[in-house]
Amino acid sequence: MDDTVKIWKNGVGTSLSSGFSEAQGKSVFVDGADVYVSGYDQSGMYEIAKIWKNGVASPLTYNAYNASGESVYVSGGNVYVAGYEAKGTPSTAAKLWKNGVPTSLTTGARYSEAKSVFVAGNDVYVAGFENNASNKSVAKLWKNGVETALTDGTNAASANAVYVSGSDVYVAGTEYNGSQYFAKIWKNGVATNISDGTHTAGINSIFVVNSDIYAAGYDDVLKIWKNGVATNLSSIAAFDDAKCIFVKK
């Protein structure tokens, strides 16, 4: 396979990996003149979590287990990457790397992933999920490493994005209600369904400007929402979804 990590600036693409292995870029962050991309690059049998700064790759893991950097955020000269690393035995742990140094957010006793990281002042927020004893994924938010469950584990759920505005913490994702997956936003832990349950739906990215809440994801088709009002980005159902949204303030 000849897939590479790529970044486009003003429509011009630049490959970040060699193209001799499968690779994937998951998240991009711009800090001044520096451009950061997180993801993974396959080396032999393993997917190696990596971060690229201005096109130069640095590994976060080393040929032991599959791993990925799902989200990158830069604040105060510190580089934070949220993701996961398979532990082999017993399972896969949600991880946060700060300047390349890893911290496990879960023990790895049950499958878990960190999907998004956001830094506000001295506080580091991470959104993701962890399976419970019934193998149902529980949407979770970690603040400075301390977890809060956003769902009760009755049905599968995932927290895919986090954004902090002032004193308010917004988390977006998806939750199964027994028959369908709903797109969901939690504000300070209080959940609101953004989709009506007609189709499988979920949110991958959230951005808040003043009192306006923007989200990107899918509800049968690619969609963005502004304050809960949806706009279609595609006209037909597809096996794809909107991954990220950014609003210029």
C-alpha positions as a Markdown table, in Angstrom:
| # | Residue | x | y | z |
|---|---|---|---|---|
| 1 | Met | 0.0 | 0.0 | 0.0 |
| 2 | Asp | 1.3 | 3.5 | -0.9 |
| 3 | Asp | -0.7 | 5.7 | 1.5 |
| 4 | Thr | 1.0 | 8.7 | 3.0 |
| 5 | Val | 0.4 | 11.3 | 5.6 |
| 6 | Lys | -0.3 | 14.6 | 3.8 |
| 7 | Ile | -1.0 | 18.1 | 4.6 |
| 8 | Trp | -2.4 | 20.7 | 2.2 |
| 9 | Lys | -1.7 | 24.5 | 2.6 |
| 10 | Asn | -3.8 | 26.7 | 0.2 |
| 11 | Gly | -4.5 | 23.6 | -1.9 |
| 12 | Val | -0.9 | 22.5 | -2.3 |
| 13 | Gly | -0.2 | 19.0 | -0.8 |
| 14 | Thr | 3.0 | 17.9 | 1.0 |
| 15 | Ser | 3.7 | 14.3 | 1.9 |
| 16 | Leu | 4.9 | 13.9 | 5.5 |
| 17 | Ser | 5.7 | 10.2 | 5.3 |
| 18 | Ser | 7.8 | 8.2 | 2.8 |
| 19 | Gly | 4.9 | 6.5 | 1.0 |
| 20 | Phe | 6.4 | 3.0 | 1.5 |
| 21 | Ser | 4.1 | 2.2 | 4.3 |
| 22 | Glu | 0.5 | 2.8 | 5.4 |
| 23 | Ala | 0.2 | 6.1 | 7.2 |
| 24 | Gln | -2.6 | 8.3 | 8.5 |
| 25 | Gly | -2.7 | 11.9 | 9.7 |
| 26 | Lys | -5.4 | 12.4 | 12.4 |
| 27 | Ser | -5.1 | 16.0 | 13.6 |
| 28 | Val | -3.4 | 19.3 | 12.7 |
| 29 | Phe | -2.6 | 22.3 | 14.9 |
| 30 | Val | -0.9 | 25.6 | 13.9 |
| 31 | Asp | 1.1 | 27.5 | 16.5 |
| 32 | Gly | 2.7 | 30.6 | 15.1 |
| 33 | Ala | 4.8 | 29.5 | 12.2 |
| 34 | Asp | 4.9 | 25.9 | 13.3 |
| 35 | Val | 2.5 | 23.2 | 11.9 |
| 36 | Tyr | 1.9 | 20.1 | 13.9 |
| 37 | Val | 0.3 | 16.9 | 12.7 |
| 38 | Ser | -0.4 | 13.8 | 14.7 |
| 39 | Gly | -1.2 | 10.3 | 13.5 |
| 40 | Tyr | 0.6 | 7.0 | 12.9 |
| 41 | Asp | 3.0 | 5.4 | 10.4 |
| 42 | Gln | 3.1 | 1.7 | 9.9 |
| 43 | Ser | 6.6 | 0.1 | 10.4 |
| 44 | Gly | 6.8 | -3.6 | 9.8 |
| 45 | Met | 4.0 | -5.2 | 11.8 |
| 46 | Tyr | 3.2 | -2.2 | 14.0 |
| 47 | Glu | 1.5 | 1.2 | 13.7 |
| 48 | Ile | 3.8 | 3.7 | 15.3 |
| 49 | Ala | 2.2 | 6.8 | 16.9 |
| 50 | Lys | 4.0 | 9.9 | 15.5 |
| 51 | Ile | 3.9 | 13.6 | 15.5 |
| 52 | Trp | 5.2 | 15.8 | 12.6 |
| 53 | Lys | 6.4 | 19.3 | 13.3 |
| 54 | Asn | 7.0 | 21.3 | 10.0 |
| 55 | Gly | 7.2 | 18.0 | 8.2 |
| 56 | Val | 9.8 | 16.4 | 10.6 |
| 57 | Ala | 8.5 | 13.2 | 12.3 |
| 58 | Ser | 9.1 | 12.2 | 15.9 |
| 59 | Pro | 7.9 | 8.8 | 17.1 |
| 60 | Leu | 5.8 | 8.6 | 20.2 |
| 61 | Thr | 6.0 | 4.8 | 20.4 |
| 62 | Tyr | 8.5 | 2.2 | 19.3 |
| 63 | Asn | 7.7 | -1.1 | 17.5 |
| 64 | Ala | 6.1 | -2.8 | 20.5 |
| 65 | Tyr | 2.4 | -2.4 | 20.0 |
| 66 | Asn | 0.0 | -0.6 | 17.6 |
| 67 | Ala | -0.6 | 3.0 | 18.6 |
| 68 | Ser | -1.9 | 6.3 | 17.2 |
| 69 | Gly | -1.9 | 10.0 | 18.0 |
| 70 | Glu | -5.5 | 11.0 | 17.5 |
| 71 | Ser | -5.3 | 14.7 | 18.4 |
| 72 | Val | -2.6 | 17.4 | 18.9 |
| 73 | Tyr | -2.8 | 20.7 | 20.8 |
| 74 | Val | 0.0 | 23.2 | 21.5 |
| 75 | Ser | 0.0 | 25.5 | 24.5 |
| 76 | Gly | 2.7 | 27.5 | 26.3 |
| 77 | Gly | 5.4 | 25.8 | 24.2 |
| 78 | Asn | 4.2 | 22.3 | 25.3 |
| 79 | Val | 2.9 | 19.8 | 22.7 |
| 80 | Tyr | 0.1 | 17.5 | 23.8 |
| 81 | Val | -1.0 | 14.4 | 21.9 |
| 82 | Ala | -4.0 | 12.3 | 22.8 |
| 83 | Gly | -4.3 | 8.8 | 21.5 |
| 84 | Tyr | -3.9 | 5.1 | 22.4 |
| 85 | Glu | -1.4 | 2.3 | 22.6 |
| 86 | Ala | -2.2 | -1.4 | 22.5 |
| 87 | Lys | -0.7 | -3.1 | 25.4 |
| 88 | Gly | -1.0 | -6.6 | 24.0 |
| 89 | Thr | -1.9 | -7.9 | 27.4 |
| 90 | Pro | -4.5 | -7.2 | 28.6 |
| 91 | Ser | -5.8 | -4.5 | 26.1 |
| 92 | Thr | -5.4 | -1.0 | 24.7 |
| 93 | Ala | -4.9 | 2.1 | 26.9 |
| 94 | Ala | -5.9 | 5.7 | 26.4 |
| 95 | Lys | -2.8 | 7.8 | 26.4 |
| 96 | Leu | -1.7 | 11.4 | 26.6 |
| 97 | Trp | 1.8 | 12.5 | 25.6 |
| 98 | Lys | 3.2 | 15.8 | 26.7 |
| 99 | Asn | 6.4 | 16.7 | 24.8 |
| 100 | Gly | 6.7 | 13.1 | 23.9 |
| 101 | Val | 6.4 | 11.7 | 27.5 |
| 102 | Pro | 3.5 | 9.4 | 27.8 |
| 103 | Thr | 0.9 | 9.2 | 30.6 |
| 104 | Ser | -1.7 | 6.4 | 30.6 |
| 105 | Leu | -5.2 | 7.6 | 31.3 |
| 106 | Thr | -6.5 | 4.1 | 31.8 |
| 107 | Thr | -4.9 | 0.8 | 33.0 |
| 108 | Gly | -5.5 | -1.0 | 29.7 |
| 109 | Ala | -7.5 | -3.7 | 31.6 |
| 110 | Arg | -10.3 | -2.8 | 29.1 |
| 111 | Tyr | -10.2 | -1.3 | 25.6 |
| 112 | Ser | -10.0 | 2.5 | 25.6 |
| 113 | Glu | -9.0 | 5.4 | 23.4 |
| 114 | Ala | -8.3 | 9.1 | 23.9 |
| 115 | Lys | -9.8 | 10.9 | 20.9 |
| 116 | Ser | -9.3 | 14.7 | 21.6 |
| 117 | Val | -7.2 | 17.0 | 23.7 |
| 118 | Phe | -7.7 | 20.7 | 24.6 |
| 119 | Val | -5.7 | 22.9 | 26.9 |
| 120 | Ala | -7.3 | 25.8 | 28.8 |
| 121 | Gly | -4.9 | 27.7 | 31.1 |
| 122 | Asn | -3.2 | 25.1 | 33.3 |
| 123 | Asp | -5.9 | 22.5 | 32.7 |
| 124 | Val | -5.6 | 19.7 | 30.2 |
| 125 | Tyr | -8.9 | 18.1 | 29.0 |
| 126 | Val | -9.1 | 14.8 | 27.1 |
| 127 | Ala | -12.2 | 13.2 | 25.6 |
| 128 | Gly | -12.5 | 9.5 | 24.7 |
| 129 | Phe | -14.0 | 6.2 | 25.8 |
| 130 | Glu | -13.3 | 3.1 | 27.9 |
| 131 | Asn | -15.1 | -0.2 | 27.7 |
| 132 | Asn | -16.9 | -1.4 | 30.8 |
| 133 | Ala | -17.2 | -5.0 | 32.2 |
| 134 | Ser | -20.1 | -5.6 | 29.8 |
| 135 | Asn | -17.8 | -4.5 | 26.9 |
| 136 | Lys | -19.9 | -1.4 | 26.3 |
| 137 | Ser | -17.9 | 1.8 | 25.5 |
| 138 | Val | -18.5 | 4.5 | 28.1 |
| 139 | Ala | -17.9 | 8.1 | 26.9 |
| 140 | Lys | -15.4 | 9.8 | 29.2 |
| 141 | Leu | -13.7 | 13.1 | 29.9 |
| 142 | Trp | -10.4 | 13.4 | 31.7 |
| 143 | Lys | -9.4 | 16.7 | 33.3 |
| 144 | Asn | -5.8 | 16.7 | 34.4 |
| 145 | Gly | -5.9 | 12.9 | 34.4 |
| 146 | Val | -9.1 | 12.6 | 36.6 |
| 147 | Glu | -11.9 | 10.9 | 34.7 |
| 148 | Thr | -15.6 | 11.6 | 34.6 |
| 149 | Ala | -18.0 | 9.2 | 32.9 |
| 150 | Leu | -20.5 | 11.0 | 30.7 |
| 151 | Thr | -22.7 | 7.9 | 30.1 |
| 152 | Asp | -23.8 | 5.1 | 32.4 |
| 153 | Gly | -22.5 | 2.2 | 30.3 |
| 154 | Thr | -26.0 | 0.8 | 29.5 |
| 155 | Asn | -25.4 | 1.5 | 25.8 |
| 156 | Ala | -22.3 | 2.1 | 23.7 |
| 157 | Ala | -21.0 | 5.7 | 23.5 |
| 158 | Ser | -17.9 | 7.7 | 22.7 |
| 159 | Ala | -16.7 | 11.2 | 23.4 |
| 160 | Asn | -14.9 | 12.3 | 20.2 |
| 161 | Ala | -14.1 | 16.0 | 20.8 |
| 162 | Val | -13.7 | 18.5 | 23.6 |
| 163 | Tyr | -13.6 | 22.3 | 23.6 |
| 164 | Val | -13.4 | 24.7 | 26.5 |
| 165 | Ser | -14.9 | 28.2 | 26.4 |
| 166 | Gly | -14.6 | 30.3 | 29.5 |
| 167 | Ser | -15.9 | 28.1 | 32.4 |
| 168 | Asp | -17.9 | 25.9 | 30.1 |
| 169 | Val | -16.7 | 22.5 | 28.9 |
| 170 | Tyr | -18.2 | 21.1 | 25.7 |
| 171 | Val | -17.8 | 17.4 | 24.7 |
| 172 | Ala | -19.2 | 16.0 | 21.5 |
| 173 | Gly | -19.7 | 12.4 | 20.3 |
| 174 | Thr | -22.2 | 9.7 | 19.9 |
| 175 | Glu | -24.4 | 7.4 | 22.0 |
| 176 | Tyr | -26.5 | 4.3 | 21.2 |
| 177 | Asn | -30.0 | 4.3 | 22.6 |
| 178 | Gly | -30.7 | 0.7 | 22.0 |
| 179 | Ser | -31.8 | 1.1 | 18.3 |
| 180 | Gln | -29.8 | 3.9 | 16.8 |
| 181 | Tyr | -26.7 | 6.1 | 17.4 |
| 182 | Phe | -27.4 | 9.8 | 18.2 |
| 183 | Ala | -25.1 | 12.8 | 17.7 |
| 184 | Lys | -24.6 | 14.2 | 21.1 |
| 185 | Ile | -23.2 | 17.3 | 22.9 |
| 186 | Trp | -22.5 | 17.4 | 26.6 |
| 187 | Lys | -22.2 | 20.9 | 28.1 |
| 188 | Asn | -20.7 | 20.7 | 31.6 |
| 189 | Gly | -21.8 | 17.1 | 31.7 |
| 190 | Val | -25.4 | 17.7 | 30.6 |
| 191 | Ala | -26.3 | 15.8 | 27.4 |
| 192 | Thr | -28.3 | 17.1 | 24.4 |
| 193 | Asn | -29.2 | 15.0 | 21.4 |
| 194 | Ile | -28.4 | 16.9 | 18.2 |
| 195 | Ser | -29.9 | 14.3 | 15.8 |
| 196 | Asp | -33.4 | 12.9 | 15.9 |
| 197 | Gly | -32.6 | 9.2 | 15.7 |
| 198 | Thr | -33.8 | 8.7 | 12.1 |
| 199 | His | -30.3 | 7.7 | 11.0 |
| 200 | Thr | -27.0 | 6.7 | 12.6 |
| 201 | Ala | -25.3 | 9.9 | 13.7 |
| 202 | Gly | -22.3 | 11.2 | 15.5 |
| 203 | Ile | -20.1 | 14.3 | 16.0 |
| 204 | Asn | -16.3 | 14.3 | 15.5 |
| 205 | Ser | -15.4 | 17.9 | 16.1 |
| 206 | Ile | -16.7 | 20.9 | 18.1 |
| 207 | Phe | -15.8 | 24.6 | 18.1 |
| 208 | Val | -17.3 | 27.4 | 20.2 |
| 209 | Val | -17.3 | 31.1 | 19.3 |
| 210 | Asn | -18.9 | 33.4 | 21.9 |
| 211 | Ser | -22.3 | 31.7 | 22.4 |
| 212 | Asp | -22.4 | 29.8 | 19.1 |
| 213 | Ile | -21.7 | 26.1 | 19.1 |
| 214 | Tyr | -20.4 | 24.5 | 15.8 |
| 215 | Ala | -20.1 | 20.8 | 15.3 |
| 216 | Ala | -19.1 | 18.5 | 12.4 |
| 217 | Gly | -20.0 | 14.9 | 11.8 |
| 218 | Tyr | -22.6 | 12.8 | 10.1 |
| 219 | Asp | -26.3 | 12.0 | 10.2 |
| 220 | Asp | -26.8 | 9.7 | 7.2 |
| 221 | Val | -24.9 | 12.4 | 5.2 |
| 222 | Leu | -22.0 | 14.7 | 6.1 |
| 223 | Lys | -23.2 | 17.5 | 8.2 |
| 224 | Ile | -22.3 | 20.6 | 10.2 |
| 225 | Trp | -24.5 | 22.0 | 13.0 |
| 226 | Lys | -24.6 | 25.5 | 14.3 |
| 227 | Asn | -26.5 | 25.7 | 17.6 |
| 228 | Gly | -28.2 | 22.4 | 16.8 |
| 229 | Val | -29.4 | 23.5 | 13.3 |
| 230 | Ala | -28.0 | 21.1 | 10.7 |
| 231 | Thr | -26.6 | 21.9 | 7.2 |
| 232 | Asn | -25.8 | 19.1 | 4.8 |
| 233 | Leu | -22.4 | 18.9 | 3.3 |
| 234 | Ser | -23.3 | 16.1 | 1.0 |
| 235 | Ser | -26.5 | 15.1 | -0.8 |
| 236 | Ile | -26.3 | 11.3 | -0.7 |
| 237 | Ala | -25.5 | 8.8 | 2.1 |
| 238 | Ala | -21.9 | 7.7 | 2.1 |
| 239 | Phe | -19.5 | 5.7 | 4.3 |
| 240 | Asp | -17.8 | 8.9 | 5.4 |
| 241 | Asp | -18.2 | 11.8 | 7.8 |
| 242 | Ala | -17.0 | 15.3 | 8.5 |
| 243 | Lys | -13.9 | 15.0 | 10.7 |
| 244 | Cys | -13.1 | 18.5 | 11.8 |
| 245 | Ile | -14.5 | 22.1 | 12.0 |
| 246 | Phe | -12.7 | 25.4 | 12.6 |
| 247 | Val | -14.3 | 28.8 | 12.9 |
| 248 | Lys | -12.3 | 31.9 | 12.5 |
| 249 | Lys | -13.0 | 34.2 | 15.4 |
